[in-house]
Amino acid sequence: MKLQRMNRRALSLGALAVSGALALTACGSDDTGTGGGGKSSATAAAGAIKCDDAKGQLLADGSSAQKNAIDAWVKNFTQACSGVQVNYKGSGSGAGVTAFTQGQVAFAGSDSALKPEDVAASKSVCKGGQGIDLPMVAGPIAIAYNVSGVDNLVLDAATIAKIFDGKITNWNDAAIAKLNPGAKLPDLKIQPYHRSDESGTTDNFTKYLIATAKADWPYSGGKAWQAKGGQAAAGSSGVAQGVKQTNGAIGYMELSYAKDGLGTVAVNTGAAAPVKASSDGATKAVAAAQIVGTGSDLSLKLDYNTKADGAYPLTLVTYEIACDKGNKAATLPATKAFLRYIAGEDGQGVLSGIDYAPIPDAIIAKVRTTIEGLS
């Protein structure tokens, strides 16, 4: 009898283990699936990732814009390469570049390419080399809003600039009404939200305004917000939360944060129809970008004035920043293995399903070649 009880208990525990494994596999597929009928994340992690000699802890920091993508990638990568821990903080692009140039992280994420002074600073960390920009993920910057009774909203660059500079202050303003005939715009104060921290999202958002509405945006741009007034919040998640909690609010954030009841603006670019933020629209915009980096650097120049149908111009590219030469021996294998995965077909395939845009083939092919040469 005692043996029978032990056997029944063993069978029960075995069933629980199988059930738990199935549940974890299902969760992985739901959280970070490819969104296009491709492999589930669990399958991708198990079958497509080369771990090589990767081991230990990989520290990274930077862009909050790519944080949701990084989380999905880390989950897949660490399932396959159990000897590696990847810790990505997502403190913002400015913080990430600083951490990289001070030698605190193996790589950084930034929504803006390295400036000359950043490259100079990186040379003390990258012995015999320097920091380089590797475009890894694109994302539309959605302009999300919370206005009761307004389900569809069209704005153009000039109107967006005036709203975020405090020159248009009410939702029933004539300039907004002209772009939205038939909409029931309320007599309600506009409450624009911007980033309080140094942010590549801010840098790209203001680059768009400078390129398309210079007369209405008299600022030089950069990672720090320059216009007066408005509400400030930390990180893309903070801006999204502020807009969500405030009737009359509007803010800029990556599309993956513009969820749970928030509307997103369709931008009148001069194309046949206003363009809403989407992964496909971002990829179309990045496909027209020019590589302007030199040597191993692959920084891009985007065309914010595009009028191509379906191209969403308010798009940012997040770069992974690493040393071309002089990477620390202890973290080089893990750095290359992780970057190789996220630049690969399976890593890029995850993005569309989580509201990001993969890097176009012609550009990502150069990224893959560059990663193999890191030393």
mmCIF file of C-alpha atoms in Angstrom:
data_model
loop_
_atom_site.group_PDB
_atom_site.id
_atom_site.type_symbol
_atom_site.label_atom_id
_atom_site.label_comp_id
_atom_site.label_asym_id
_atom_site.label_seq_id
_atom_site.Cartn_x
_atom_site.Cartn_y
_atom_site.Cartn_z
ATOM 1 C CA MET A 1 0.000 0.000 0.000
ATOM 2 C CA LYS A 2 2.781 2.384 0.865
ATOM 3 C CA LEU A 3 4.458 1.714 -2.515
ATOM 4 C CA GLN A 4 1.169 2.331 -4.343
ATOM 5 C CA ARG A 5 0.729 5.680 -2.576
ATOM 6 C CA MET A 6 4.289 6.691 -3.547
ATOM 7 C CA ASN A 7 3.651 5.738 -7.170
ATOM 8 C CA ARG A 8 0.396 7.732 -7.259
ATOM 9 C CA ARG A 9 2.196 10.761 -5.773
ATOM 10 C CA ALA A 10 4.988 10.508 -8.371
ATOM 11 C CA LEU A 11 2.453 10.356 -11.204
ATOM 12 C CA SER A 12 0.645 13.387 -9.785
ATOM 13 C CA LEU A 13 3.840 15.433 -9.553
ATOM 14 C CA GLY A 14 4.778 14.430 -13.096
ATOM 15 C CA ALA A 15 1.423 15.628 -14.390
ATOM 16 C CA LEU A 16 1.832 18.945 -12.612
ATOM 17 C CA ALA A 17 5.285 19.414 -14.130
ATOM 18 C CA VAL A 18 4.000 18.766 -17.654
ATOM 19 C CA SER A 19 1.043 21.095 -17.050
ATOM 20 C CA GLY A 20 3.386 23.844 -15.815
ATOM 21 C CA ALA A 21 5.669 23.441 -18.807
ATOM 22 C CA LEU A 22 2.729 23.716 -21.195
ATOM 23 C CA ALA A 23 1.486 26.837 -19.409
ATOM 24 C CA LEU A 24 4.893 28.503 -19.649
ATOM 25 C CA THR A 25 5.137 27.690 -23.347
ATOM 26 C CA ALA A 26 1.702 29.207 -23.965
ATOM 27 C CA CYS A 27 2.611 32.361 -22.046
ATOM 28 C CA GLY A 28 5.812 32.771 -24.041
ATOM 29 C CA SER A 29 3.915 32.507 -27.317
ATOM 30 C CA ASP A 30 1.287 35.047 -26.268
ATOM 31 C CA ASP A 31 3.751 37.583 -24.877
ATOM 32 C CA THR A 32 6.299 37.740 -27.652
ATOM 33 C CA GLY A 33 4.945 35.914 -30.671
ATOM 34 C CA THR A 34 5.989 36.981 -34.112
ATOM 35 C CA GLY A 35 2.525 38.268 -34.937
ATOM 36 C CA GLY A 36 2.889 36.958 -38.466
ATOM 37 C CA GLY A 37 2.327 33.237 -38.241
ATOM 38 C CA GLY A 38 6.015 32.578 -37.540
ATOM 39 C CA LYS A 39 7.593 30.497 -34.815
ATOM 40 C CA SER A 40 6.471 30.993 -31.249
ATOM 41 C CA SER A 41 8.979 32.724 -29.000
ATOM 42 C CA ALA A 42 9.685 29.497 -27.121
ATOM 43 C CA THR A 43 10.455 27.647 -30.374
ATOM 44 C CA ALA A 44 12.599 30.508 -31.640
ATOM 45 C CA ALA A 45 14.540 30.628 -28.387
ATOM 46 C CA ALA A 46 15.139 26.893 -28.358
ATOM 47 C CA GLY A 47 16.062 26.398 -32.002
ATOM 48 C CA ALA A 48 17.490 29.545 -33.579
ATOM 49 C CA ILE A 49 19.801 31.195 -31.055
ATOM 50 C CA LYS A 50 23.553 30.569 -31.077
ATOM 51 C CA CYS A 51 24.859 30.933 -27.537
ATOM 52 C CA ASP A 52 28.513 30.180 -28.412
ATOM 53 C CA ASP A 53 30.574 30.791 -25.241
ATOM 54 C CA ALA A 54 28.139 33.328 -23.795
ATOM 55 C CA LYS A 55 27.885 33.293 -20.011
ATOM 56 C CA GLY A 56 27.634 35.582 -17.012
ATOM 57 C CA GLN A 57 25.740 38.847 -16.560
ATOM 58 C CA LEU A 58 25.241 41.311 -19.411
ATOM 59 C CA LEU A 59 24.458 44.828 -18.181
ATOM 60 C CA ALA A 60 22.848 47.341 -20.531
ATOM 61 C CA ASP A 61 20.868 50.563 -20.251
ATOM 62 C CA GLY A 62 19.298 53.244 -22.404
ATOM 63 C CA SER A 63 16.260 53.848 -24.575
ATOM 64 C CA SER A 64 12.925 53.287 -22.891
ATOM 65 C CA ALA A 65 11.383 53.298 -26.387
ATOM 66 C CA GLN A 66 12.741 49.816 -27.061
ATOM 67 C CA LYS A 67 12.167 48.442 -23.544
ATOM 68 C CA ASN A 68 9.160 46.313 -24.536
ATOM 69 C CA ALA A 69 11.126 44.876 -27.464
ATOM 70 C CA ILE A 70 14.165 44.202 -25.271
ATOM 71 C CA ASP A 71 11.984 42.412 -22.715
ATOM 72 C CA ALA A 72 10.661 40.092 -25.437
ATOM 73 C CA TRP A 73 14.152 39.476 -26.816
ATOM 74 C CA VAL A 74 15.662 38.825 -23.378
ATOM 75 C CA LYS A 75 12.972 36.277 -22.593
ATOM 76 C CA ASN A 76 13.713 34.313 -25.758
ATOM 77 C CA PHE A 77 17.492 34.633 -25.481
ATOM 78 C CA THR A 78 17.776 33.567 -21.859
ATOM 79 C CA GLN A 79 15.505 30.569 -22.486
ATOM 80 C CA ALA A 80 18.063 29.349 -25.026
ATOM 81 C CA CYS A 81 21.229 30.586 -23.296
ATOM 82 C CA SER A 82 20.586 29.748 -19.666
ATOM 83 C CA GLY A 83 24.138 30.692 -18.660
ATOM 84 C CA VAL A 84 23.532 34.377 -19.439
ATOM 85 C CA GLN A 85 21.591 36.991 -17.501
ATOM 86 C CA VAL A 86 20.675 40.147 -19.450
ATOM 87 C CA ASN A 87 19.807 43.165 -17.321
ATOM 88 C CA TYR A 88 18.527 46.124 -19.383
ATOM 89 C CA LYS A 89 17.381 49.090 -17.276
ATOM 90 C CA GLY A 90 15.691 51.291 -19.886
ATOM 91 C CA SER A 91 16.558 54.524 -18.045
ATOM 92 C CA GLY A 92 16.437 56.621 -21.221
ATOM 93 C CA SER A 93 18.768 57.257 -24.151
ATOM 94 C CA GLY A 94 20.793 59.954 -22.403
ATOM 95 C CA ALA A 95 21.423 57.773 -19.368
ATOM 96 C CA GLY A 96 22.346 54.838 -21.583
ATOM 97 C CA VAL A 97 24.949 56.758 -23.595
ATOM 98 C CA THR A 98 26.466 58.117 -20.372
ATOM 99 C CA ALA A 99 26.610 54.631 -18.839
ATOM 100 C CA PHE A 100 28.292 53.315 -21.996
ATOM 101 C CA THR A 101 30.933 56.036 -22.225
ATOM 102 C CA GLN A 102 31.708 55.532 -18.529
ATOM 103 C CA GLY A 103 32.219 51.807 -19.041
ATOM 104 C CA GLN A 104 29.318 50.756 -16.836
ATOM 105 C CA VAL A 105 27.473 48.662 -19.447
ATOM 106 C CA ALA A 106 28.379 46.263 -22.244
ATOM 107 C CA PHE A 107 26.075 48.017 -24.688
ATOM 108 C CA ALA A 108 23.531 50.836 -24.650
ATOM 109 C CA GLY A 109 20.302 51.626 -26.460
ATOM 110 C CA SER A 110 19.751 55.096 -27.884
ATOM 111 C CA ASP A 111 17.060 56.619 -30.092
ATOM 112 C CA SER A 112 19.643 59.132 -31.316
ATOM 113 C CA ALA A 113 22.966 58.384 -32.948
ATOM 114 C CA LEU A 114 26.158 59.114 -31.035
ATOM 115 C CA LYS A 115 27.339 62.709 -31.192
ATOM 116 C CA PRO A 116 31.036 63.445 -31.931
ATOM 117 C CA GLU A 117 31.702 64.140 -28.252
ATOM 118 C CA ASP A 118 30.120 60.784 -27.336
ATOM 119 C CA VAL A 119 32.357 58.977 -29.825
ATOM 120 C CA ALA A 120 35.399 60.751 -28.385
ATOM 121 C CA ALA A 121 34.407 59.749 -24.856
ATOM 122 C CA SER A 122 33.844 56.124 -25.909
ATOM 123 C CA LYS A 123 37.464 55.711 -27.014
ATOM 124 C CA SER A 124 38.629 55.535 -23.403
ATOM 125 C CA VAL A 125 36.314 52.544 -22.891
ATOM 126 C CA CYS A 126 36.699 50.859 -26.293
ATOM 127 C CA LYS A 127 40.458 50.260 -26.193
ATOM 128 C CA GLY A 128 41.747 50.646 -29.742
ATOM 129 C CA GLY A 129 38.247 51.315 -31.075
ATOM 130 C CA GLN A 130 35.151 53.426 -30.515
ATOM 131 C CA GLY A 131 31.410 53.265 -29.975
ATOM 132 C CA ILE A 132 29.292 52.609 -33.068
ATOM 133 C CA ASP A 133 25.570 52.835 -33.845
ATOM 134 C CA LEU A 134 23.736 49.678 -34.917
ATOM 135 C CA PRO A 135 20.119 50.362 -36.015
ATOM 136 C CA MET A 136 18.108 47.522 -34.475
ATOM 137 C CA VAL A 137 14.468 48.420 -34.072
ATOM 138 C CA ALA A 138 12.182 51.067 -35.535
ATOM 139 C CA GLY A 139 9.078 52.380 -33.913
ATOM 140 C CA PRO A 140 6.415 54.894 -34.808
ATOM 141 C CA ILE A 141 6.102 57.729 -32.306
ATOM 142 C CA ALA A 142 2.384 57.816 -31.714
ATOM 143 C CA ILE A 143 0.708 61.038 -30.690
ATOM 144 C CA ALA A 144 -1.783 59.659 -28.208
ATOM 145 C CA TYR A 145 -4.719 61.612 -26.870
ATOM 146 C CA ASN A 146 -7.528 61.309 -24.339
ATOM 147 C CA VAL A 147 -10.514 63.448 -25.333
ATOM 148 C CA SER A 148 -13.973 62.218 -24.422
ATOM 149 C CA GLY A 149 -16.224 61.805 -27.465
ATOM 150 C CA VAL A 150 -13.409 62.097 -30.041
ATOM 151 C CA ASP A 151 -12.631 58.733 -31.597
ATOM 152 C CA ASN A 152 -10.740 59.929 -34.677
ATOM 153 C CA LEU A 153 -8.385 62.893 -34.794
ATOM 154 C CA VAL A 154 -6.334 64.299 -37.674
ATOM 155 C CA LEU A 155 -3.519 66.811 -37.113
ATOM 156 C CA ASP A 156 -0.776 68.192 -39.335
ATOM 157 C CA ALA A 157 2.770 69.168 -38.382
ATOM 158 C CA ALA A 158 2.028 72.864 -37.859
ATOM 159 C CA THR A 159 -0.938 72.140 -35.581
ATOM 160 C CA ILE A 160 1.045 69.568 -33.585
ATOM 161 C CA ALA A 161 3.843 72.113 -33.097
ATOM 162 C CA LYS A 162 1.419 74.797 -31.920
ATOM 163 C CA ILE A 163 -0.275 72.424 -29.475
ATOM 164 C CA PHE A 164 2.990 71.326 -27.844
ATOM 165 C CA ASP A 165 4.283 74.907 -27.750
ATOM 166 C CA GLY A 166 1.139 76.171 -26.017
ATOM 167 C CA LYS A 167 -0.063 78.285 -28.952
ATOM 168 C CA ILE A 168 -3.218 76.216 -29.440
ATOM 169 C CA THR A 169 -4.794 75.655 -26.039
ATOM 170 C CA ASN A 170 -8.347 74.392 -26.598
ATOM 171 C CA TRP A 171 -9.662 71.330 -28.389
ATOM 172 C CA ASN A 172 -12.308 73.271 -30.349
ATOM 173 C CA ASP A 173 -9.691 75.619 -31.816
ATOM 174 C CA ALA A 174 -10.402 76.598 -35.435
ATOM 175 C CA ALA A 175 -7.146 75.016 -36.702
ATOM 176 C CA ILE A 176 -8.097 71.615 -35.248
ATOM 177 C CA ALA A 177 -11.703 71.928 -36.423
ATOM 178 C CA LYS A 178 -10.557 72.631 -39.993
ATOM 179 C CA LEU A 179 -8.645 69.333 -40.059
ATOM 180 C CA ASN A 180 -11.567 67.432 -38.528
ATOM 181 C CA PRO A 181 -14.792 68.506 -40.283
ATOM 182 C CA GLY A 182 -17.820 66.905 -38.690
ATOM 183 C CA ALA A 183 -16.026 65.966 -35.448
ATOM 184 C CA LYS A 184 -17.611 67.063 -32.156
ATOM 185 C CA LEU A 185 -14.628 68.809 -30.610
ATOM 186 C CA PRO A 186 -15.277 69.812 -26.984
ATOM 187 C CA ASP A 187 -14.664 73.183 -25.375
ATOM 188 C CA LEU A 188 -11.893 71.638 -23.294
ATOM 189 C CA LYS A 189 -8.378 72.727 -22.331
ATOM 190 C CA ILE A 190 -5.538 70.892 -24.067
ATOM 191 C CA GLN A 191 -3.002 69.409 -21.650
ATOM 192 C CA PRO A 192 0.146 68.395 -23.538
ATOM 193 C CA TYR A 193 2.540 65.911 -21.907
ATOM 194 C CA HIS A 194 6.264 65.675 -22.642
ATOM 195 C CA ARG A 195 9.229 63.754 -21.255
ATOM 196 C CA SER A 196 10.923 65.049 -18.106
ATOM 197 C CA ASP A 197 14.084 62.993 -18.691
ATOM 198 C CA GLU A 198 16.585 63.273 -21.530
ATOM 199 C CA SER A 199 15.053 61.175 -24.237
ATOM 200 C CA GLY A 200 15.745 60.040 -27.775
ATOM 201 C CA THR A 201 11.985 60.017 -28.266
ATOM 202 C CA THR A 202 11.933 63.751 -27.552
ATOM 203 C CA ASP A 203 14.909 64.223 -29.881
ATOM 204 C CA ASN A 204 13.151 62.438 -32.756
ATOM 205 C CA PHE A 205 9.782 64.071 -32.098
ATOM 206 C CA THR A 206 11.336 67.546 -32.209
ATOM 207 C CA LYS A 207 13.475 66.656 -35.261
ATOM 208 C CA TYR A 208 10.197 65.966 -37.042
ATOM 209 C CA LEU A 209 8.752 69.327 -35.971
ATOM 210 C CA ILE A 210 11.923 71.194 -36.963
ATOM 211 C CA ALA A 211 11.931 69.523 -40.395
ATOM 212 C CA THR A 212 8.217 69.954 -41.122
ATOM 213 C CA ALA A 213 7.027 73.005 -39.132
ATOM 214 C CA LYS A 214 10.092 75.149 -38.467
ATOM 215 C CA ALA A 215 8.080 78.383 -38.473
ATOM 216 C CA ASP A 216 5.943 77.059 -35.625
ATOM 217 C CA TRP A 217 8.690 75.274 -33.663
ATOM 218 C CA PRO A 218 11.447 77.801 -32.879
ATOM 219 C CA TYR A 219 13.718 75.420 -30.938
ATOM 220 C CA SER A 220 17.032 73.727 -31.687
ATOM 221 C CA GLY A 221 15.931 70.241 -30.600
ATOM 222 C CA GLY A 222 17.810 67.577 -28.662
ATOM 223 C CA LYS A 223 17.113 64.995 -25.965
ATOM 224 C CA ALA A 224 15.924 67.590 -23.421
ATOM 225 C CA TRP A 225 12.478 69.192 -23.839
ATOM 226 C CA GLN A 226 12.815 72.916 -24.625
ATOM 227 C CA ALA A 227 9.308 74.344 -24.985
ATOM 228 C CA LYS A 228 7.686 76.009 -21.984
ATOM 229 C CA GLY A 229 4.567 74.814 -20.188
ATOM 230 C CA GLY A 230 2.822 71.484 -20.424
ATOM 231 C CA GLN A 231 3.057 68.488 -18.098
ATOM 232 C CA ALA A 232 6.251 66.468 -17.673
ATOM 233 C CA ALA A 233 6.548 62.752 -16.946
ATOM 234 C CA ALA A 234 9.445 60.295 -16.802
ATOM 235 C CA GLY A 235 9.777 57.699 -19.525
ATOM 236 C CA SER A 236 7.364 56.698 -22.237
ATOM 237 C CA SER A 237 5.346 54.782 -19.656
ATOM 238 C CA GLY A 238 5.013 57.913 -17.513
ATOM 239 C CA VAL A 239 3.768 60.022 -20.427
ATOM 240 C CA ALA A 240 1.279 57.309 -21.390
ATOM 241 C CA GLN A 241 0.006 57.083 -17.830
ATOM 242 C CA GLY A 242 -0.406 60.867 -17.583
ATOM 243 C CA VAL A 243 -2.389 61.071 -20.809
ATOM 244 C CA LYS A 244 -4.524 58.109 -19.780
ATOM 245 C CA GLN A 245 -5.477 59.758 -16.490
ATOM 246 C CA THR A 246 -6.271 63.216 -17.893
ATOM 247 C CA ASN A 247 -9.259 64.126 -20.069
ATOM 248 C CA GLY A 248 -7.985 66.636 -22.612
ATOM 249 C CA ALA A 249 -4.422 65.322 -22.572
ATOM 250 C CA ILE A 250 -2.125 64.611 -25.516
ATOM 251 C CA GLY A 251 1.418 63.245 -25.538
ATOM 252 C CA TYR A 252 4.058 61.583 -27.701
ATOM 253 C CA MET A 253 5.205 58.017 -27.058
ATOM 254 C CA GLU A 254 6.115 54.816 -28.867
ATOM 255 C CA LEU A 255 3.131 53.005 -30.325
ATOM 256 C CA SER A 256 3.582 50.062 -27.957
ATOM 257 C CA TYR A 257 2.701 52.379 -25.045
ATOM 258 C CA ALA A 258 -0.396 53.897 -26.696
ATOM 259 C CA LYS A 259 -2.903 51.342 -25.454
ATOM 260 C CA ASP A 260 -5.829 50.850 -23.094
ATOM 261 C CA GLY A 261 -8.307 53.385 -24.405
ATOM 262 C CA LEU A 262 -5.919 55.985 -25.798
ATOM 263 C CA GLY A 263 -6.619 57.310 -29.285
ATOM 264 C CA THR A 264 -3.781 57.957 -31.737
ATOM 265 C CA VAL A 265 -3.579 60.886 -34.145
ATOM 266 C CA ALA A 266 -3.621 60.368 -37.910
ATOM 267 C CA VAL A 267 -0.998 62.719 -39.357
ATOM 268 C CA ASN A 268 -1.811 64.732 -42.477
ATOM 269 C CA THR A 269 1.499 64.461 -44.359
ATOM 270 C CA GLY A 270 0.220 65.554 -47.746
ATOM 271 C CA ALA A 271 -0.206 61.935 -48.858
ATOM 272 C CA ALA A 272 -3.480 60.707 -50.350
ATOM 273 C CA ALA A 273 -4.829 60.059 -46.839
ATOM 274 C CA PRO A 274 -3.743 60.903 -43.281
ATOM 275 C CA VAL A 275 -1.415 58.254 -41.856
ATOM 276 C CA LYS A 276 -1.821 56.597 -38.458
ATOM 277 C CA ALA A 277 1.094 55.193 -36.505
ATOM 278 C CA SER A 278 1.747 51.559 -37.462
ATOM 279 C CA SER A 279 4.609 49.099 -37.762
ATOM 280 C CA ASP A 280 4.207 48.911 -41.555
ATOM 281 C CA GLY A 281 4.133 52.707 -41.823
ATOM 282 C CA ALA A 282 7.350 52.980 -39.815
ATOM 283 C CA THR A 283 9.149 50.372 -41.931
ATOM 284 C CA LYS A 284 8.120 52.261 -45.108
ATOM 285 C CA ALA A 285 9.583 55.446 -43.652
ATOM 286 C CA VAL A 286 12.871 53.806 -42.589
ATOM 287 C CA ALA A 287 13.278 52.086 -45.970
ATOM 288 C CA ALA A 288 13.914 55.523 -47.490
ATOM 289 C CA ALA A 289 16.575 56.406 -44.890
ATOM 290 C CA GLN A 290 20.208 57.018 -45.830
ATOM 291 C CA ILE A 291 23.172 55.517 -43.971
ATOM 292 C CA VAL A 292 25.280 58.508 -42.962
ATOM 293 C CA GLY A 293 27.685 56.828 -40.528
ATOM 294 C CA THR A 294 31.278 56.160 -41.524
ATOM 295 C CA GLY A 295 33.334 53.005 -41.106
ATOM 296 C CA SER A 296 31.449 50.479 -38.975
ATOM 297 C CA ASP A 297 28.947 53.087 -37.805
ATOM 298 C CA LEU A 298 25.498 52.659 -39.368
ATOM 299 C CA SER A 299 23.642 55.758 -38.199
ATOM 300 C CA LEU A 300 20.728 56.791 -40.427
ATOM 301 C CA LYS A 301 19.152 59.988 -41.742
ATOM 302 C CA LEU A 302 15.361 59.814 -42.012
ATOM 303 C CA ASP A 303 13.140 61.763 -44.412
ATOM 304 C CA TYR A 304 10.612 63.460 -42.109
ATOM 305 C CA ASN A 305 9.015 65.261 -45.060
ATOM 306 C CA THR A 306 7.954 62.105 -46.880
ATOM 307 C CA LYS A 307 4.585 62.244 -48.608
ATOM 308 C CA ALA A 308 4.638 58.597 -49.682
ATOM 309 C CA ASP A 309 1.287 56.900 -49.191
ATOM 310 C CA GLY A 310 1.259 54.840 -46.007
ATOM 311 C CA ALA A 311 4.656 56.065 -44.775
ATOM 312 C CA TYR A 312 4.494 57.318 -41.190
ATOM 313 C CA PRO A 313 7.168 60.019 -40.873
ATOM 314 C CA LEU A 314 7.118 60.400 -37.090
ATOM 315 C CA THR A 315 9.330 57.365 -36.673
ATOM 316 C CA LEU A 316 12.419 56.754 -34.604
ATOM 317 C CA VAL A 317 15.190 54.214 -34.953
ATOM 318 C CA THR A 318 16.749 52.785 -31.824
ATOM 319 C CA TYR A 319 20.444 51.975 -32.055
ATOM 320 C CA GLU A 320 22.349 49.465 -29.984
ATOM 321 C CA ILE A 321 25.670 51.091 -29.174
ATOM 322 C CA ALA A 322 28.698 48.847 -28.772
ATOM 323 C CA CYS A 323 32.461 49.043 -29.204
ATOM 324 C CA ASP A 324 33.666 48.083 -32.663
ATOM 325 C CA LYS A 325 36.980 47.034 -31.077
ATOM 326 C CA GLY A 326 38.089 46.830 -27.459
ATOM 327 C CA ASN A 327 35.008 45.180 -25.964
ATOM 328 C CA LYS A 328 35.685 43.631 -22.554
ATOM 329 C CA ALA A 329 36.732 39.997 -22.939
ATOM 330 C CA ALA A 330 34.374 38.882 -20.165
ATOM 331 C CA THR A 331 31.246 40.198 -21.897
ATOM 332 C CA LEU A 332 32.146 40.074 -25.612
ATOM 333 C CA PRO A 333 30.755 36.546 -26.269
ATOM 334 C CA ALA A 334 27.412 37.360 -24.596
ATOM 335 C CA THR A 335 27.217 40.776 -26.292
ATOM 336 C CA LYS A 336 27.783 39.301 -29.745
ATOM 337 C CA ALA A 337 25.399 36.390 -29.142
ATOM 338 C CA PHE A 338 22.593 38.668 -27.944
ATOM 339 C CA LEU A 339 23.073 41.255 -30.705
ATOM 340 C CA ARG A 340 23.322 38.476 -33.302
ATOM 341 C CA TYR A 341 19.959 37.094 -32.161
ATOM 342 C CA ILE A 342 18.091 40.413 -32.099
ATOM 343 C CA ALA A 343 19.445 41.399 -35.530
ATOM 344 C CA GLY A 344 18.632 37.972 -36.948
ATOM 345 C CA GLU A 345 15.505 36.855 -38.729
ATOM 346 C CA ASP A 346 13.890 35.452 -35.598
ATOM 347 C CA GLY A 347 14.689 38.461 -33.428
ATOM 348 C CA GLN A 348 13.420 40.911 -36.026
ATOM 349 C CA GLY A 349 10.391 38.683 -36.598
ATOM 350 C CA VAL A 350 9.175 39.304 -33.050
ATOM 351 C CA LEU A 351 8.795 43.053 -33.558
ATOM 352 C CA SER A 352 5.665 43.535 -35.665
ATOM 353 C CA GLY A 353 3.574 41.545 -33.227
ATOM 354 C CA ILE A 354 4.427 43.930 -30.383
ATOM 355 C CA ASP A 355 3.897 47.251 -32.209
ATOM 356 C CA TYR A 356 7.478 47.806 -33.357
ATOM 357 C CA ALA A 357 8.881 47.790 -36.885
ATOM 358 C CA PRO A 358 11.730 45.584 -38.122
ATOM 359 C CA ILE A 359 14.690 47.246 -39.791
ATOM 360 C CA PRO A 360 14.471 46.949 -43.617
ATOM 361 C CA ASP A 361 16.458 44.077 -45.147
ATOM 362 C CA ALA A 362 19.138 46.147 -46.884
ATOM 363 C CA ILE A 363 20.085 47.886 -43.634
ATOM 364 C CA ILE A 364 19.804 44.975 -41.199
ATOM 365 C CA ALA A 365 22.063 42.886 -43.470
ATOM 366 C CA LYS A 366 24.844 45.428 -42.862
ATOM 367 C CA VAL A 367 24.130 45.322 -39.118
ATOM 368 C CA ARG A 368 24.552 41.535 -39.057
ATOM 369 C CA THR A 369 27.894 41.748 -40.849
ATOM 370 C CA THR A 370 29.117 44.431 -38.442
ATOM 371 C CA ILE A 371 28.146 42.402 -35.358
ATOM 372 C CA GLU A 372 30.229 39.437 -36.546
ATOM 373 C CA GLY A 373 33.265 41.755 -36.717
ATOM 374 C CA LEU A 374 32.978 43.084 -33.144
ATOM 375 C CA SER A 375 36.129 42.340 -31.175
#
